[in-house]
Amino acid sequence: MKIVASIQVRMGSTRFPGKAMYEISSKPLLGYLISRLKKSKLLDDIVVATSTNKENDVIENYCKKNNISCYRGDEEDVLSRILESLEYMNATIGVEVFGDCPLIDPIVVDYIINEFLNDINDLDFVGNDLKTTFPPGMEVEVFKLSTLKDSNDRVNDKKIREHGTLFIRQNPNLYKIKNIVAPEKWNYPELELEVDTKEDIIVISEIFNYFQNNDSFGIDDIIKFLINNPKINNINKNVPRRWKMIRGE
């Protein structure tokens, strides 16, 4: 069994182009994300999955410079890109972590992986994003590679393939799926920790700058910081989130 995290990331964001390589204290957001994932105790490896579009050369170059595996696939067909990147790494268990979540906590990653491993014979997919209870920006999905392959064979709709594991999440009749509800201490779905817009960048920057001398800060520290700093917390409170349409929230 080989557990590999695949990070979907590209430069062509419509609301904040180039956000993956946006630097805070001379380090890109992608770099922060990778550094945090490396602290996971259960991941065997990490692969950055970007597209073949030339604008993403900067992402591949960053990965090469920092000895991070990088796979390049279709720009729009995210489902095939995830699958191919994990096959490239010889994974048997895939962990989906999104490129716009630079604050991801490795403890949360391991928490979701453990939930999957504890019931691996009876589950195909586990995630904490079927219903939002964790702070957005802490999304993690874990699945059997065989399940992802099956979904890849079944779905032809480009709009569904664009959202990676969406077909699995929408078909509990075909796959054994489970949503992980956040423990009470992490149940803060109103805290926005993802990066979609400039407002998000301001909030993320404030967090990283506050914890600049503590590279092991996690979800508990972030929640406490935002609760104690409502002005910062409110900066991106009203940003429209596209994922709400997919999750029906």
Tab-separated table of C-alpha atoms in Angstrom, residues 6-249:
chain	number	residue	atom	x	y	z
A	6	SER	CA	-1.775	14.762	-5.265
A	7	ILE	CA	-1.893	18.572	-5.279
A	8	GLN	CA	-3.945	20.052	-8.114
A	9	VAL	CA	-2.523	23.453	-8.964
A	10	ARG	CA	-2.176	25.738	-11.972
A	11	MET	CA	-1.412	29.363	-12.743
A	12	GLY	CA	-4.622	30.074	-14.649
A	13	SER	CA	-7.030	30.945	-11.844
A	14	THR	CA	-9.730	33.327	-13.108
A	15	ARG	CA	-10.130	35.310	-9.874
A	16	PHE	CA	-6.500	35.399	-8.777
A	17	PRO	CA	-4.131	34.332	-11.583
A	18	GLY	CA	-0.803	32.970	-10.429
A	19	LYS	CA	-1.894	32.550	-6.819
A	20	ALA	CA	0.031	29.276	-6.435
A	21	MET	CA	3.307	31.125	-6.802
A	22	TYR	CA	2.273	34.240	-4.871
A	23	GLU	CA	5.015	34.857	-2.328
A	24	ILE	CA	4.722	35.610	1.354
A	25	SER	CA	8.103	36.287	2.977
A	26	SER	CA	9.858	35.120	-0.220
A	27	LYS	CA	8.097	31.738	-0.254
A	28	PRO	CA	5.246	30.821	-2.648
A	29	LEU	CA	1.934	29.549	-1.335
A	30	LEU	CA	2.623	26.219	-3.042
A	31	GLY	CA	5.844	25.986	-1.058
A	32	TYR	CA	3.988	26.484	2.215
A	33	LEU	CA	1.467	23.815	1.248
A	34	ILE	CA	4.175	21.292	0.383
A	35	SER	CA	6.148	22.054	3.555
A	36	ARG	CA	3.081	21.410	5.663
A	37	LEU	CA	2.217	18.165	3.866
A	38	LYS	CA	5.749	16.897	4.438
A	39	LYS	CA	4.961	16.882	8.162
A	40	SER	CA	2.284	14.220	7.657
A	41	LYS	CA	3.134	10.918	9.333
A	42	LEU	CA	1.009	8.810	6.996
A	43	LEU	CA	1.825	10.131	3.521
A	44	ASP	CA	4.428	8.117	1.632
A	45	ASP	CA	4.918	10.729	-1.055
A	46	ILE	CA	3.646	13.949	-2.642
A	47	VAL	CA	3.120	14.869	-6.284
A	48	VAL	CA	2.229	18.257	-7.716
A	49	ALA	CA	-0.203	17.827	-10.623
A	50	THR	CA	-0.341	20.778	-12.971
A	51	SER	CA	-1.252	21.182	-16.636
A	52	THR	CA	0.822	21.137	-19.804
A	53	ASN	CA	0.047	24.813	-20.501
A	54	LYS	CA	3.286	26.761	-20.807
A	55	GLU	CA	2.305	29.217	-18.090
A	56	ASN	CA	2.694	26.345	-15.634
A	57	ASP	CA	6.389	25.897	-16.445
A	58	VAL	CA	7.101	28.026	-13.380
A	59	ILE	CA	5.391	25.416	-11.187
A	60	GLU	CA	7.371	22.538	-12.685
A	61	ASN	CA	10.595	24.508	-12.343
A	62	TYR	CA	9.857	25.206	-8.683
A	63	CYS	CA	9.226	21.506	-8.085
A	64	LYS	CA	12.468	20.506	-9.811
A	65	LYS	CA	14.424	23.042	-7.782
A	66	ASN	CA	12.947	21.705	-4.546
A	67	ASN	CA	13.068	17.996	-5.428
A	68	ILE	CA	9.279	17.599	-5.549
A	69	SER	CA	7.644	15.192	-7.989
A	70	CYS	CA	5.621	16.967	-10.682
A	71	TYR	CA	3.205	15.564	-13.230
A	72	ARG	CA	1.681	17.566	-16.073
A	73	GLY	CA	-1.629	16.664	-17.650
A	74	ASP	CA	-4.790	18.128	-19.131
A	75	GLU	CA	-5.697	21.674	-18.073
A	76	GLU	CA	-9.450	21.141	-17.809
A	77	ASP	CA	-9.766	17.385	-17.262
A	78	VAL	CA	-8.813	17.369	-13.596
A	79	LEU	CA	-10.077	13.820	-13.075
A	80	SER	CA	-7.591	12.398	-15.576
A	81	ARG	CA	-4.832	14.616	-14.186
A	82	ILE	CA	-5.362	13.323	-10.647
A	83	LEU	CA	-5.478	9.710	-11.807
A	84	GLU	CA	-2.430	9.977	-14.054
A	85	SER	CA	-0.390	11.785	-11.404
A	86	LEU	CA	-1.111	9.063	-8.856
A	87	GLU	CA	-0.398	6.294	-11.346
A	88	TYR	CA	2.864	8.071	-12.139
A	89	MET	CA	3.741	7.728	-8.434
A	90	ASN	CA	2.579	4.068	-8.237
A	91	ALA	CA	0.028	4.971	-5.588
A	92	THR	CA	-2.619	2.558	-4.338
A	93	ILE	CA	-4.307	5.100	-2.049
A	94	GLY	CA	-4.805	8.655	-3.259
A	95	VAL	CA	-5.070	11.742	-1.071
A	96	GLU	CA	-6.498	14.818	-2.752
A	97	VAL	CA	-5.295	18.141	-1.364
A	98	PHE	CA	-6.231	21.317	-3.171
A	99	GLY	CA	-3.667	23.836	-4.371
A	100	ASP	CA	-5.602	26.773	-2.912
A	101	CYS	CA	-5.255	25.455	0.654
A	102	PRO	CA	-1.763	26.563	1.781
A	103	LEU	CA	-2.707	26.371	5.479
A	104	ILE	CA	-3.616	22.672	5.364
A	105	ASP	CA	-2.754	21.037	8.676
A	106	PRO	CA	-0.884	17.706	8.423
A	107	ILE	CA	-2.709	16.611	11.572
A	108	VAL	CA	-6.017	17.021	9.721
A	109	VAL	CA	-4.579	15.151	6.726
A	110	ASP	CA	-3.558	12.236	8.936
A	111	TYR	CA	-6.884	12.372	10.761
A	112	ILE	CA	-8.809	11.838	7.506
A	113	ILE	CA	-6.363	9.179	6.252
A	114	ASN	CA	-6.784	7.299	9.531
A	115	GLU	CA	-10.556	7.406	9.196
A	116	PHE	CA	-10.166	5.754	5.799
A	117	LEU	CA	-7.615	3.151	6.896
A	118	ASN	CA	-9.686	2.164	9.920
A	119	ASP	CA	-12.517	1.123	7.605
A	120	ILE	CA	-10.628	0.430	4.380
A	121	ASN	CA	-12.454	-2.824	3.594
A	122	ASP	CA	-15.838	-1.117	3.665
A	123	LEU	CA	-15.054	2.243	2.104
A	124	ASP	CA	-14.041	3.549	-1.314
A	125	PHE	CA	-13.845	7.232	-0.470
A	126	VAL	CA	-13.587	9.382	2.642
A	127	GLY	CA	-13.623	13.157	2.730
A	128	ASN	CA	-14.395	16.084	4.988
A	129	ASP	CA	-15.949	18.073	2.142
A	130	LEU	CA	-19.226	16.306	1.389
A	131	LYS	CA	-20.651	18.621	4.012
A	132	THR	CA	-18.661	21.572	5.317
A	133	THR	CA	-17.868	21.379	9.026
A	134	PHE	CA	-14.101	21.944	8.960
A	135	PRO	CA	-12.877	25.456	8.113
A	136	PRO	CA	-12.835	25.739	4.288
A	137	GLY	CA	-9.201	25.394	3.289
A	138	MET	CA	-8.788	22.201	5.343
A	139	GLU	CA	-10.351	19.879	2.757
A	140	VAL	CA	-8.890	16.392	2.400
A	141	GLU	CA	-10.124	13.440	0.344
A	142	VAL	CA	-8.826	9.864	0.560
A	143	PHE	CA	-9.740	7.115	-1.879
A	144	LYS	CA	-8.673	3.836	-3.404
A	145	LEU	CA	-6.970	4.309	-6.730
A	146	SER	CA	-9.193	1.561	-8.132
A	147	THR	CA	-12.212	3.713	-7.255
A	148	LEU	CA	-10.772	6.720	-9.058
A	149	LYS	CA	-10.021	4.541	-12.097
A	150	ASP	CA	-13.602	3.293	-12.122
A	151	SER	CA	-15.000	6.836	-11.994
A	152	ASN	CA	-12.643	7.849	-14.791
A	153	ASP	CA	-14.042	5.062	-16.971
A	154	ARG	CA	-17.655	5.901	-16.206
A	155	VAL	CA	-17.937	9.687	-16.610
A	156	ASN	CA	-17.801	11.565	-19.911
A	157	ASP	CA	-19.292	14.885	-18.825
A	158	LYS	CA	-16.499	17.486	-19.070
A	159	LYS	CA	-18.106	19.666	-16.391
A	160	ILE	CA	-17.961	16.789	-13.908
A	161	ARG	CA	-14.439	15.730	-14.905
A	162	GLU	CA	-13.338	19.314	-14.316
A	163	HIS	CA	-14.033	18.787	-10.609
A	164	GLY	CA	-11.923	15.671	-10.085
A	165	THR	CA	-13.629	13.366	-7.604
A	166	LEU	CA	-17.076	14.930	-8.053
A	167	PHE	CA	-18.543	11.857	-9.763
A	168	ILE	CA	-17.568	9.691	-6.800
A	169	ARG	CA	-19.017	12.176	-4.327
A	170	GLN	CA	-22.285	12.391	-6.265
A	171	ASN	CA	-22.806	8.639	-6.535
A	172	PRO	CA	-23.146	6.943	-3.136
A	173	ASN	CA	-25.162	4.280	-4.931
A	174	LEU	CA	-22.006	3.220	-6.816
A	175	TYR	CA	-19.335	3.867	-4.214
A	176	LYS	CA	-19.073	3.437	-0.474
A	177	ILE	CA	-18.384	6.972	0.649
A	178	LYS	CA	-18.219	8.670	4.032
A	179	ASN	CA	-18.111	12.276	5.165
A	180	ILE	CA	-16.024	13.084	8.206
A	181	VAL	CA	-17.629	15.644	10.501
A	182	ALA	CA	-15.212	17.931	12.305
A	183	PRO	CA	-14.693	17.359	16.021
A	184	GLU	CA	-16.163	20.205	18.061
A	185	LYS	CA	-12.788	21.921	18.478
A	186	TRP	CA	-12.377	22.105	14.668
A	187	ASN	CA	-16.018	22.735	13.766
A	188	TYR	CA	-15.699	26.260	12.371
A	189	PRO	CA	-17.118	26.186	8.824
A	190	GLU	CA	-17.474	29.978	8.885
A	191	LEU	CA	-13.685	30.516	8.933
A	192	GLU	CA	-12.369	30.932	5.380
A	193	LEU	CA	-8.810	29.627	4.991
A	194	GLU	CA	-8.672	28.974	1.242
A	195	VAL	CA	-7.234	31.305	-1.408
A	196	ASP	CA	-9.622	32.456	-4.143
A	197	THR	CA	-9.271	36.245	-4.100
A	198	LYS	CA	-7.108	39.157	-2.960
A	199	GLU	CA	-9.143	39.344	0.243
A	200	ASP	CA	-8.097	35.768	1.008
A	201	ILE	CA	-4.465	36.649	0.363
A	202	ILE	CA	-4.683	39.381	3.001
A	203	VAL	CA	-6.059	36.946	5.588
A	204	ILE	CA	-3.565	34.189	4.721
A	205	SER	CA	-0.682	36.675	4.841
A	206	GLU	CA	-1.745	37.891	8.278
A	207	ILE	CA	-1.777	34.310	9.538
A	208	PHE	CA	1.599	33.338	8.101
A	209	ASN	CA	3.192	36.582	9.293
A	210	TYR	CA	1.842	36.117	12.811
A	211	PHE	CA	3.238	32.582	13.017
A	212	GLN	CA	6.458	33.291	11.121
A	213	ASN	CA	8.597	32.053	14.015
A	214	ASN	CA	6.513	28.903	14.504
A	215	ASP	CA	6.593	26.553	11.514
A	216	SER	CA	4.516	23.926	13.312
A	217	PHE	CA	1.390	26.014	13.882
A	218	GLY	CA	-1.802	24.161	13.055
A	219	ILE	CA	-5.568	24.345	12.861
A	220	ASP	CA	-6.003	24.933	16.598
A	221	ASP	CA	-3.651	27.920	16.495
A	222	ILE	CA	-5.310	29.349	13.377
A	223	ILE	CA	-8.804	29.077	14.834
A	224	LYS	CA	-7.700	30.794	18.035
A	225	PHE	CA	-5.952	33.553	16.083
A	226	LEU	CA	-8.991	34.358	13.913
A	227	ILE	CA	-11.411	34.261	16.826
A	228	ASN	CA	-9.175	36.702	18.682
A	229	ASN	CA	-8.801	38.931	15.611
A	230	PRO	CA	-12.324	39.463	14.221
A	231	LYS	CA	-11.242	42.334	11.953
A	232	ILE	CA	-8.905	40.002	10.069
A	233	ASN	CA	-11.471	37.211	10.100
A	234	ASN	CA	-14.088	39.493	8.529
A	235	ILE	CA	-11.905	40.579	5.589
A	236	ASN	CA	-12.911	37.633	3.377
A	237	LYS	CA	-16.171	36.760	5.091
A	238	ASN	CA	-18.390	37.755	2.143
A	239	VAL	CA	-16.316	36.363	-0.737
A	240	PRO	CA	-18.541	34.156	-2.967
A	241	ARG	CA	-17.356	30.534	-2.990
A	242	ARG	CA	-17.933	28.392	-6.069
A	243	TRP	CA	-17.570	25.151	-4.134
A	244	LYS	CA	-20.839	25.946	-2.351
A	245	MET	CA	-22.702	25.287	-5.603
A	246	ILE	CA	-21.122	21.841	-5.908
A	247	ARG	CA	-21.745	20.900	-2.281
A	248	GLY	CA	-25.226	22.389	-2.325
A	249	GLU	CA	-24.351	24.802	0.466
